[in-house]
Amino acid sequence: MIRFEQVGKRYPNGHVGLHELSFRVRRGEFLFVTGHSGAGKSTLLRLLLAMERPTSGKLLLAGQDLGQITNAQIPFLRRQIGVVFQNHQLLFDRSVFDNVALPLQILGLSKADIGTRVGSALERVSLSDKAEQFPGDLSTGQQQRVGIARAIVHQPALLLADEPTGNLDPRLAAEIMGVFEDINKLGTSVLIASHDLALIARMRHRMLTLQRGRLIGDGEAV
Amino acid sequence: MSATRIPPPQPAQRVGAAPKKPTPAAPTPDGPDLRSQLRAWLEAHRASLSDSLRRLARQPVGSFFTCLVMAVALSLPMGLALLLDNVERLGGSWQRAAQISVFLTLETSDSQGQALREQIAGLDDVAEAEWISREQALQAFQQESGLGQALRELPENPLPGVVLVTPAEVDKATLEALRQRLAELPGVEQAQLDLLWVERLTAILKLGDRFVFGLTLLLVLALLLVIGNTIRLHIENRRTEIEVIKLVGGTDSYVRRPFLYMGALYGLGAGLLAWLVLAYGLNWLNDAVVRLAGLYGSDFALGGVPLGDGFSLVLGAVLLGYIGAWLAVARHLSELAPR
């Protein structure tokens, strides 16, 4: 599903974000990308979201070359990806329902469809009773779950998460990871960038380790 | 944590099964029919419109003043154009100043003069022709000049019969051609035209037209800048929202849409306000104009804003708002890539 072939990313200022990275991700796989700050985790996610383009090598997502994708095609690519951020990226002037409904409104679904799907997504993250509240009224963990509901509401084939438990206490972090596992069991590929090694070790999934933009480890987390 | 499962996505919705060229994810497993697509499209527009209205209503004072600034900019050229129209209407009565006096030879009799008047009145470029006999001319001269006694002592009437010709068009070239034609008629001694008035009137109207055109261009530019700057501020305030929308698959047109509605709404408000300002302003000015015209024995009054012009004003303002917003979003959209 994802194929990195000697992918490199060099920024205009000379900084190398990724250095000849090669790996594959199967459909329905759950994997972590770990490494210290500046290792290249975020760059990797940004490449997958087509926020940036590789400067060398070939990056394929579902057979589509992200180095060649046109700007007009990018929104349609992103509609097939769900993304969860460490800082949630919620819209605080919209209700929880409206935040979660955003990807569906962009898809142009009817009100009835949006209502049903948002209801299901909120139920999956145990926030059905918060639909009418605003993100500012919720705890950090709840805000993160709203972000997850928004990422999965349109049933993406790939879910990307950038440090999704970075601001959460261990109990909440484990809870959020449980949600990701549930989603993965439904067939969605999940790729999580995290440096929480203890948490990753508990999950026992494949882990890619990056160091200064190079892949230095690929195997099951222990 | 309890998790209620919803059916997994269908293969057609998955990235892995997508064709090489990405297409929008199918909203329903069977794919939407044309009717539901149309309904969704209308719903998206309705949502953008109501969202823009809500945002404007949230800042009533700011929105009102933006509309007012635009309205003032719109009403200036429109007001001048309307005043110019009124001057042109008034010019109808100024046509008398462009009358051609056709002096006949002293030998021409009254009946010949009357016949000539009828012949002149039948010409295409002539609106009206009036016969003044030698006697009438003398009488009028005696009354108006104050030389009545002196004139009575003359052995015979020195004044010729005159046909006063009011031309159909106040245009220098047409008038000159008509004057020459009249001068060549049998029994005509001289045809005289006071072209200075006509030239002045034409020049004033042309200058007015050009001034209004230039002012309109400048103020249209100013309007685009005002609306562009206003929309830019709205874009800045919604930067995070736009970034999120782009990250979850919003196209440029999806991002642009609410701002276009906002620009059009500003234009609508400005157009209606400008119409109101013009209607009230012309009405207020009219009292003074009627009094002044009355002093000159005229019943001239300013016309209001014609309905067609009013609607054109509103439509033009909506279009300007839309275009201004489009330019502003187009300029800033590339800066709004998710970070």
XYZ file of N, CA and C in Angstrom, chain B residues 29-254:
678
model
N -21.726 3.478 -0.561
C -21.177 2.305 -1.229
C -21.636 2.160 -2.676
N -22.871 2.526 -2.975
C -23.370 2.364 -4.335
C -23.074 3.569 -5.223
N -22.551 4.626 -4.629
C -22.285 5.846 -5.387
C -23.539 6.693 -5.454
N -23.378 8.005 -5.348
C -24.547 8.874 -5.325
C -25.133 9.048 -6.725
N -26.470 9.141 -6.797
C -27.071 9.421 -8.099
C -27.007 10.919 -8.347
N -27.393 11.314 -9.563
C -27.263 12.718 -9.956
C -28.073 13.626 -9.037
N -29.258 13.117 -8.647
C -30.149 13.938 -7.831
C -29.532 14.225 -6.460
N -28.960 13.167 -5.866
C -28.384 13.401 -4.540
C -27.099 14.225 -4.648
N -26.408 14.113 -5.779
C -25.219 14.956 -5.979
C -25.618 16.422 -6.072
N -26.725 16.642 -6.817
C -27.215 18.011 -6.974
C -27.668 18.565 -5.624
N -28.353 17.691 -4.882
C -28.840 18.114 -3.566
C -27.651 18.455 -2.653
N -26.614 17.627 -2.730
C -25.426 17.867 -1.897
C -24.734 19.162 -2.310
N -24.711 19.405 -3.635
C -24.083 20.632 -4.141
C -24.837 21.866 -3.646
N -26.175 21.771 -3.753
C -26.994 22.891 -3.275
C -26.825 23.075 -1.771
N -26.763 21.956 -1.068
C -26.609 22.012 0.391
C -25.281 22.673 0.754
N -24.222 22.332 -0.001
C -22.902 22.918 0.262
C -22.947 24.437 0.056
N -23.658 24.863 -1.003
C -23.761 26.309 -1.259
C -24.609 26.988 -0.188
N -25.692 26.324 0.194
C -26.557 26.894 1.238
C -25.758 27.056 2.527
N -24.962 26.020 2.839
C -24.168 26.058 4.066
C -23.139 27.193 4.005
N -22.501 27.363 2.844
C -21.504 28.441 2.704
C -22.159 29.810 2.848
N -23.344 29.947 2.224
C -24.052 31.232 2.283
C -24.466 31.556 3.713
N -25.061 30.564 4.391
C -25.534 30.846 5.748
C -24.346 31.062 6.687
N -23.227 30.364 6.441
C -22.039 30.564 7.262
C -21.502 31.992 7.072
N -21.479 32.446 5.810
C -20.987 33.806 5.540
C -21.905 34.848 6.179
N -23.223 34.613 6.067
C -24.185 35.545 6.678
C -23.992 35.600 8.192
N -23.790 34.417 8.773
C -23.617 34.339 10.233
C -22.366 35.115 10.651
N -21.313 34.958 9.880
C -20.056 35.633 10.235
C -20.188 37.156 10.107
N -20.919 37.602 9.096
C -21.138 39.046 8.931
C -22.015 39.575 10.064
N -23.025 38.780 10.424
C -23.956 39.214 11.486
C -23.258 39.243 12.841
N -22.204 38.441 12.979
C -21.475 38.398 14.241
C -20.707 39.700 14.474
N -20.400 40.415 13.400
C -19.695 41.710 13.519
C -20.534 42.773 12.809
N -21.697 43.108 13.375
C -22.617 43.993 12.637
C -22.038 45.370 12.352
N -21.311 45.940 13.324
C -20.792 47.300 13.129
C -19.707 47.299 12.048
N -18.776 46.367 12.170
C -17.694 46.273 11.190
C -18.236 46.015 9.793
N -19.193 45.095 9.697
C -19.777 44.755 8.390
C -20.487 45.973 7.802
N -21.232 46.694 8.681
C -21.983 47.853 8.202
C -21.032 48.922 7.658
N -19.932 49.169 8.391
C -19.022 50.223 7.943
C -18.288 49.834 6.654
N -17.995 48.548 6.523
C -17.381 48.109 5.260
C -18.343 48.369 4.106
N -19.621 48.008 4.338
C -20.638 48.243 3.301
C -20.779 49.749 3.028
N -20.713 50.542 4.097
C -20.896 51.987 3.941
C -19.759 52.592 3.116
N -18.533 52.173 3.405
C -17.376 52.675 2.638
C -17.566 52.331 1.161
N -17.968 51.085 0.927
C -18.190 50.665 -0.461
C -19.341 51.457 -1.082
N -20.378 51.700 -0.274
C -21.554 52.412 -0.778
C -21.193 53.837 -1.191
N -20.356 54.492 -0.382
C -19.937 55.864 -0.706
C -19.157 55.854 -2.023
N -18.244 54.871 -2.133
C -17.442 54.768 -3.355
C -18.314 54.492 -4.577
N -19.386 53.734 -4.366
C -20.282 53.433 -5.484
C -21.173 54.614 -5.834
N -21.636 55.317 -4.793
C -22.631 56.357 -5.046
C -22.016 57.610 -5.673
N -20.703 57.814 -5.490
C -20.078 59.009 -6.091
C -20.179 59.003 -7.622
N -19.639 57.998 -8.301
C -19.748 58.039 -9.770
C -21.182 57.888 -10.244
N -21.953 57.060 -9.522
C -23.342 56.857 -9.929
C -24.131 58.155 -9.774
N -23.882 58.866 -8.672
C -24.560 60.133 -8.434
C -24.201 61.150 -9.493
N -22.914 61.211 -9.825
C -22.473 62.158 -10.857
C -23.091 61.807 -12.211
N -23.148 60.510 -12.496
C -23.746 60.079 -13.772
C -25.214 60.485 -13.829
N -25.906 60.339 -12.700
C -27.327 60.717 -12.667
C -27.484 62.229 -12.831
N -26.583 62.981 -12.181
C -26.643 64.442 -12.324
C -26.389 64.848 -13.770
N -25.456 64.148 -14.390
C -25.137 64.426 -15.793
C -26.347 64.139 -16.690
N -27.028 63.044 -16.376
C -28.252 62.720 -17.113
C -29.250 63.867 -17.008
N -29.344 64.391 -15.781
C -30.282 65.490 -15.553
C -29.864 66.737 -16.323
N -28.545 66.960 -16.379
C -28.045 68.131 -17.128
C -28.362 67.963 -18.612
N -28.199 66.722 -19.079
C -28.503 66.466 -20.492
C -29.986 66.703 -20.769
N -30.800 66.319 -19.762
C -32.246 66.559 -19.892
C -32.510 68.062 -19.913
N -31.777 68.743 -19.019
C -31.909 70.197 -18.976
C -31.438 70.796 -20.295
N -30.464 70.128 -20.909
C -29.924 70.579 -22.189
C -30.989 70.683 -23.256
N -32.072 69.936 -23.093
C -33.191 70.025 -24.024
C -33.695 71.451 -24.115
N -33.746 72.114 -22.948
C -34.231 73.496 -22.957
C -33.113 74.449 -23.409
N -31.867 74.007 -23.261
C -30.754 74.824 -23.730
C -30.686 74.841 -25.254
N -31.391 73.911 -25.871
C -31.356 73.866 -27.327
C -31.780 75.208 -27.922
N -32.635 75.908 -27.136
C -33.099 77.211 -27.634
C -31.912 78.145 -27.838
N -30.914 77.971 -26.970
C -29.724 78.813 -27.111
C -28.997 78.527 -28.418
N -29.272 77.372 -28.970
C -28.624 76.986 -30.223
C -29.525 77.247 -31.414
N -30.519 78.120 -31.238
C -31.414 78.438 -32.351
C -30.659 79.114 -33.495
N -31.112 78.800 -34.688
C -30.531 79.459 -35.875
C -31.521 80.549 -36.319
N -31.008 81.733 -36.398
C -31.862 82.840 -36.870
C -31.667 82.990 -38.380
N -32.758 82.769 -39.125
C -32.679 82.869 -40.596
C -33.286 84.231 -40.997
N -32.402 85.176 -41.337
C -32.856 86.522 -41.720
C -33.189 86.527 -43.212
N -34.403 86.999 -43.523
C -34.838 87.021 -44.930
C -34.498 88.388 -45.528
N -34.569 88.460 -46.838
C -34.313 89.754 -47.497
C -35.488 90.688 -47.201
N -35.239 91.986 -47.269
C -36.285 92.963 -46.945
C -37.456 92.869 -47.923
N -37.182 92.357 -49.104
C -38.238 92.275 -50.121
C -39.206 91.130 -49.854
N -38.841 90.209 -49.011
C -39.675 89.017 -48.802
C -40.979 89.408 -48.103
N -42.076 88.993 -48.660
C -43.380 89.336 -48.078
C -43.730 88.363 -46.945
N -44.784 88.716 -46.183
C -45.246 87.861 -45.075
C -45.625 86.469 -45.565
N -46.349 86.426 -46.689
C -46.821 85.112 -47.169
C -45.637 84.257 -47.625
N -44.635 84.923 -48.228
C -43.431 84.161 -48.630
C -42.675 83.658 -47.399
N -42.653 84.545 -46.384
C -41.995 84.163 -45.119
C -42.676 82.967 -44.481
N -44.028 83.001 -44.476
C -44.795 81.871 -43.888
C -44.502 80.585 -44.663
N -44.447 80.715 -46.003
C -44.208 79.530 -46.845
C -42.819 78.959 -46.550
N -41.833 79.898 -46.393
C -40.467 79.456 -46.090
C -40.406 78.745 -44.722
N -41.140 79.287 -43.732
C -41.192 78.666 -42.399
C -41.680 77.217 -42.502
N -42.736 77.034 -43.309
C -43.287 75.677 -43.473
C -42.263 74.753 -44.136
N -41.564 75.318 -45.135
C -40.535 74.519 -45.821
C -39.422 74.120 -44.843
N -39.008 75.083 -44.014
C -37.921 74.810 -43.041
C -38.401 73.814 -41.986
N -39.629 73.978 -41.511
C -40.170 73.077 -40.474
C -40.221 71.639 -40.971
N -40.300 71.470 -42.286
C -40.378 70.121 -42.851
C -39.030 69.430 -42.970
N -37.944 70.182 -42.694
C -36.609 69.567 -42.803
C -36.369 68.564 -41.665
N -35.537 67.533 -41.932
C -35.280 66.455 -40.955
C -34.636 66.947 -39.671
N -33.649 67.845 -39.802
C -32.862 68.254 -38.633
C -33.525 69.366 -37.827
N -34.729 69.710 -38.212
C -35.389 70.850 -37.546
C -36.494 70.359 -36.610
N -36.416 70.829 -35.352
C -37.450 70.442 -34.387
C -38.632 71.398 -34.477
N -38.328 72.664 -34.691
C -39.384 73.677 -34.674
C -38.933 74.889 -35.503
N -39.887 75.531 -36.131
C -39.551 76.769 -36.864
C -40.651 77.803 -36.580
N -40.206 79.015 -36.242
C -41.172 80.063 -35.872
C -40.964 81.283 -36.783
N -42.071 81.807 -37.307
C -42.002 82.975 -38.205
C -42.210 84.248 -37.412
N -41.263 85.185 -37.559
C -41.414 86.516 -36.952
C -41.389 87.520 -38.105
N -42.534 88.185 -38.263
C -42.627 89.122 -39.392
C -41.830 90.393 -39.098
N -41.648 91.256 -40.085
C -40.876 92.504 -39.913
C -41.532 93.391 -38.854
N -42.883 93.396 -38.855
C -43.617 94.233 -37.903
C -43.435 93.719 -36.471
N -43.555 92.398 -36.357
C -43.380 91.800 -35.017
C -41.959 92.049 -34.499
N -41.009 91.958 -35.400
C -39.611 92.178 -35.014
C -39.402 93.609 -34.540
N -39.999 94.537 -35.260
C -39.854 95.943 -34.887
C -40.485 96.226 -33.533
N -41.698 95.663 -33.362
C -42.411 95.851 -32.089
C -41.565 95.333 -30.924
N -41.070 94.147 -31.117
C -40.278 93.517 -30.041
C -39.023 94.345 -29.767
N -38.409 94.812 -30.816
C -37.182 95.594 -30.651
C -37.451 96.908 -29.928
N -38.580 97.523 -30.317
C -38.954 98.784 -29.666
C -39.155 98.574 -28.164
N -39.810 97.448 -27.831
C -40.091 97.191 -26.402
C -38.821 96.854 -25.629
N -37.981 96.037 -26.233
C -36.841 95.509 -25.486
C -35.625 96.432 -25.498
N -35.516 97.268 -26.559
C -34.297 98.084 -26.648
C -34.426 99.419 -25.917
N -35.679 99.884 -25.691
C -35.863 101.199 -25.079
C -35.642 102.324 -26.080
N -35.552 101.992 -27.345
C -35.335 102.997 -28.400
C -36.617 103.220 -29.205
N -37.742 103.013 -28.571
C -39.028 103.075 -29.259
C -39.238 104.361 -30.037
N -38.957 105.516 -29.363
C -39.206 106.818 -29.998
C -38.332 107.004 -31.237
N -37.069 106.668 -31.081
C -36.108 106.819 -32.188
C -36.498 105.965 -33.375
N -36.939 104.760 -33.094
C -37.305 103.834 -34.162
C -38.549 104.302 -34.914
N -39.472 104.931 -34.145
C -40.713 105.404 -34.785
C -40.424 106.513 -35.801
N -39.295 107.209 -35.584
C -38.967 108.307 -36.483
C -38.280 107.866 -37.767
N -37.948 106.608 -37.855
C -37.320 106.089 -39.082
C -38.348 106.069 -40.217
N -37.881 106.356 -41.459
C -38.842 106.398 -42.580
C -39.479 105.035 -42.855
N -38.708 104.000 -42.703
C -39.301 102.661 -42.901
C -38.664 101.646 -41.962
N -39.333 100.518 -41.805
C -38.875 99.455 -40.886
C -37.576 98.855 -41.438
N -36.475 98.954 -40.693
C -35.194 98.423 -41.196
C -34.997 96.933 -40.920
N -35.907 96.370 -40.122
C -35.683 94.982 -39.700
C -36.279 93.997 -40.698
N -35.552 92.914 -40.975
C -36.085 91.905 -41.910
C -36.997 90.901 -41.170
N -37.738 90.127 -41.911
C -38.489 89.009 -41.323
C -37.505 87.906 -40.943
N -37.854 87.167 -39.888
C -36.920 86.138 -39.388
C -37.653 84.815 -39.167
N -36.978 83.734 -39.545
C -37.491 82.408 -39.144
C -36.537 81.889 -38.065
N -37.111 81.670 -36.852
C -36.278 81.122 -35.748
C -36.353 79.606 -35.809
N -35.217 79.007 -36.039
C -35.184 77.548 -36.228
C -34.587 76.879 -34.988
N -35.342 75.933 -34.397
C -34.812 75.132 -33.278
C -34.369 73.792 -33.847
N -33.073 73.508 -33.779
C -32.587 72.250 -34.372
C -32.996 71.029 -33.547
N -33.054 69.889 -34.224
C -33.426 68.651 -33.523
C -32.255 68.139 -32.699
N -31.018 68.393 -33.139
C -29.834 67.884 -32.424
C -28.892 69.017 -32.094
N -28.336 68.944 -30.847
C -27.350 69.952 -30.470
C -25.967 69.362 -30.709
N -25.545 69.421 -31.944
C -24.238 68.866 -32.295
C -23.600 69.830 -33.282
N -22.379 70.186 -33.007
C -21.740 71.269 -33.762
C -21.779 71.031 -35.279
N -21.387 69.833 -35.683
C -21.299 69.535 -37.115
C -22.678 69.564 -37.767
N -23.648 68.974 -37.085
C -25.011 68.931 -37.633
C -25.581 70.341 -37.750
N -25.319 71.118 -36.699
C -25.844 72.491 -36.684
C -25.232 73.335 -37.813
N -23.948 73.172 -38.014
C -23.260 73.953 -39.039
C -23.777 73.583 -40.437
N -24.004 72.267 -40.617
C -24.530 71.791 -41.909
C -25.927 72.361 -42.148
N -26.728 72.370 -41.072
C -28.098 72.900 -41.185
C -28.061 74.400 -41.497
N -27.154 75.094 -40.803
C -27.066 76.551 -41.021
C -26.737 76.859 -42.494
N -25.796 76.088 -43.021
C -25.409 76.315 -44.423
C -26.568 76.034 -45.366
N -27.295 74.968 -45.033
C -28.429 74.582 -45.883
C -29.486 75.693 -45.876
N -29.729 76.231 -44.676
C -30.745 77.284 -44.542
C -30.298 78.561 -45.271
N -29.001 78.843 -45.202
C -28.474 80.058 -45.830
C -28.632 80.028 -47.343
N -28.706 78.820 -47.893
C -28.797 78.682 -49.349
C -30.230 78.726 -49.864
N -31.206 78.773 -48.948
C -32.613 78.787 -49.375
C -32.931 80.119 -50.066
N -33.829 80.137 -51.049
C -34.176 81.393 -51.738
C -34.857 82.373 -50.782
N -34.489 83.614 -50.872
C -35.093 84.666 -50.044
C -34.372 84.845 -48.723
N -33.331 84.044 -48.502
C -32.603 84.132 -47.225
C -31.387 85.029 -47.408
N -31.292 86.041 -46.534
C -30.156 86.955 -46.564
C -28.980 86.367 -45.789
N -29.315 85.819 -44.614
C -28.251 85.323 -43.733
C -28.845 84.327 -42.735
N -28.064 83.284 -42.445
C -28.475 82.346 -41.384
C -27.404 82.381 -40.305
N -27.842 82.717 -39.079
C -26.861 82.962 -38.012
C -27.033 81.938 -36.869
N -25.904 81.456 -36.430
C -25.952 80.458 -35.348
C -24.955 80.849 -34.273
N -25.421 80.860 -33.042
C -24.504 81.131 -31.928
C -23.912 79.792 -31.486
N -22.778 79.452 -32.122
C -22.176 78.139 -31.858
C -21.455 78.062 -30.521
N -21.100 79.184 -29.986
C -20.319 79.174 -28.743
C -21.056 78.428 -27.635
N -22.338 78.723 -27.528
C -23.157 78.053 -26.508
C -23.149 76.540 -26.703
N -23.350 76.199 -27.970
C -23.434 74.772 -28.278
C -22.108 74.080 -27.981
N -21.030 74.754 -28.387
C -19.705 74.176 -28.145
C -19.454 74.026 -26.656
N -19.845 75.037 -25.918
C -19.638 74.973 -24.470
C -20.434 73.827 -23.854
N -21.675 73.743 -24.276
C -22.547 72.702 -23.718
C -21.990 71.306 -24.038
N -21.619 71.144 -25.318
C -21.089 69.840 -25.727
C -19.811 69.512 -24.959
N -18.950 70.533 -24.828
C -17.680 70.319 -24.134
C -17.920 69.965 -22.669
N -18.865 70.674 -22.052
C -19.155 70.409 -20.633
C -19.670 68.981 -20.463
N -20.581 68.594 -21.354
C -21.153 67.245 -21.238
C -20.085 66.170 -21.487
N -19.212 66.434 -22.476
C -18.153 65.464 -22.772
C -17.171 65.370 -21.602
N -16.836 66.537 -21.049
C -15.924 66.558 -19.900
C -16.559 65.787 -18.739
N -17.846 66.056 -18.528
C -18.569 65.366 -17.450
C -18.540 63.864 -17.649
N -18.802 63.434 -18.884
C -18.795 61.995 -19.192
C -17.432 61.384 -18.886
N -16.396 62.098 -19.348
C -15.043 61.579 -19.166
C -14.671 61.548 -17.686
N -15.065 62.591 -16.976
C -14.769 62.676 -15.544
C -15.445 61.513 -14.810
N -16.711 61.283 -15.145
C -17.450 60.194 -14.489
C -16.802 58.852 -14.816
N -16.368 58.684 -16.064
C -15.734 57.422 -16.466
C -14.438 57.197 -15.674
N -13.618 58.254 -15.617
C -12.346 58.150 -14.879
C -12.573 57.887 -13.416
N -13.531 58.622 -12.861
C -13.839 58.459 -11.438
C -14.356 57.039 -11.165
N -15.173 56.545 -12.096
C -15.708 55.189 -11.931
C -14.565 54.176 -11.906
N -13.622 54.326 -12.833
C -12.488 53.392 -12.871
C -11.707 53.429 -11.559
N -11.434 54.649 -11.094
C -10.657 54.794 -9.859
C -11.395 54.188 -8.672
N -12.693 54.462 -8.613
C -13.445 53.985 -7.453
C -13.704 52.477 -7.526
N -13.788 51.949 -8.734
C -13.908 50.489 -8.872
C -12.633 49.836 -8.333
N -11.497 50.454 -8.673
C -10.214 49.948 -8.180
C -10.176 50.033 -6.649
N -10.643 51.182 -6.137
C -10.667 51.360 -4.683
C -11.580 50.323 -4.030
N -12.711 50.066 -4.681
C -13.662 49.078 -4.140
C -13.034 47.690 -4.099
N -12.327 47.353 -5.175
C -11.682 46.035 -5.215
C -10.646 45.934 -4.097
N -9.943 47.041 -3.837
C -8.945 47.024 -2.766
C -9.622 46.888 -1.404
N -10.728 47.625 -1.224
C -11.439 47.563 0.062
C -11.936 46.143 0.312
N -12.602 45.588 -0.678
C -13.175 44.250 -0.499
C -12.051 43.212 -0.378
N -10.979 43.420 -1.155
C -9.849 42.495 -1.098
C -9.211 42.496 0.277
N -9.050 43.697 0.837
C -8.430 43.796 2.153
C -9.334 43.195 3.230
N -10.638 43.454 3.106
C -11.592 42.898 4.086
C -11.560 41.371 4.039
N -11.571 40.842 2.833
C -11.571 39.377 2.692
C -10.238 38.802 3.181
N -9.156 39.551 2.942
C -7.847 39.084 3.421
C -7.848 38.935 4.943
N -8.498 39.901 5.619
C -8.581 39.816 7.083
C -9.408 38.602 7.508
N -10.499 38.362 6.787
C -11.315 37.176 7.094
C -10.490 35.900 6.892
N -9.689 35.897 5.817
C -8.855 34.718 5.540
C -7.848 34.514 6.680
N -7.241 35.624 7.123
C -6.272 35.528 8.217
C -6.926 34.958 9.470
N -8.140 35.438 9.753
C -8.852 34.965 10.948
C -9.203 33.491 10.854
N -9.292 32.981 9.641
C -9.716 31.591 9.467
C -8.582 30.719 8.935
N -7.360 31.157 9.177
C -6.201 30.435 8.639
C -6.174 28.980 9.104
N -6.373 28.771 10.404
C -6.330 27.402 10.949
C -7.416 26.551 10.295
N -8.595 27.125 10.208
C -9.722 26.395 9.615
C -9.401 25.995 8.165
N -8.819 26.941 7.434
C -8.497 26.653 6.028
C -7.447 25.548 5.939
N -6.455 25.607 6.820
C -5.411 24.575 6.813
C -6.014 23.201 7.110
N -6.923 23.163 8.090
C -7.558 21.883 8.434
C -8.397 21.388 7.258
N -9.152 22.295 6.667
C -10.002 21.913 5.520
C -9.139 21.324 4.406
N -7.994 21.956 4.158
C -7.113 21.440 3.099
C -6.543 20.077 3.477
N -6.258 19.906 4.758
C -5.687 18.625 5.196
C -6.677 17.474 5.094
N -7.955 17.777 5.247
C -8.928 16.682 5.176
C -9.545 16.579 3.779
N -8.933 17.231 2.804
C -9.329 16.997 1.413
C -10.166 18.078 0.773
N -10.212 19.261 1.391
C -10.975 20.359 0.778
C -10.231 20.906 -0.433
N -10.944 21.077 -1.524
C -10.318 21.635 -2.730
C -10.223 23.157 -2.590
N -9.489 23.777 -3.502
C -9.384 25.241 -3.479
C -10.757 25.885 -3.634
N -11.586 25.287 -4.486
C -12.907 25.898 -4.702
C -13.762 25.778 -3.441
N -13.579 24.689 -2.685
C -14.324 24.539 -1.425
C -13.879 25.618 -0.427
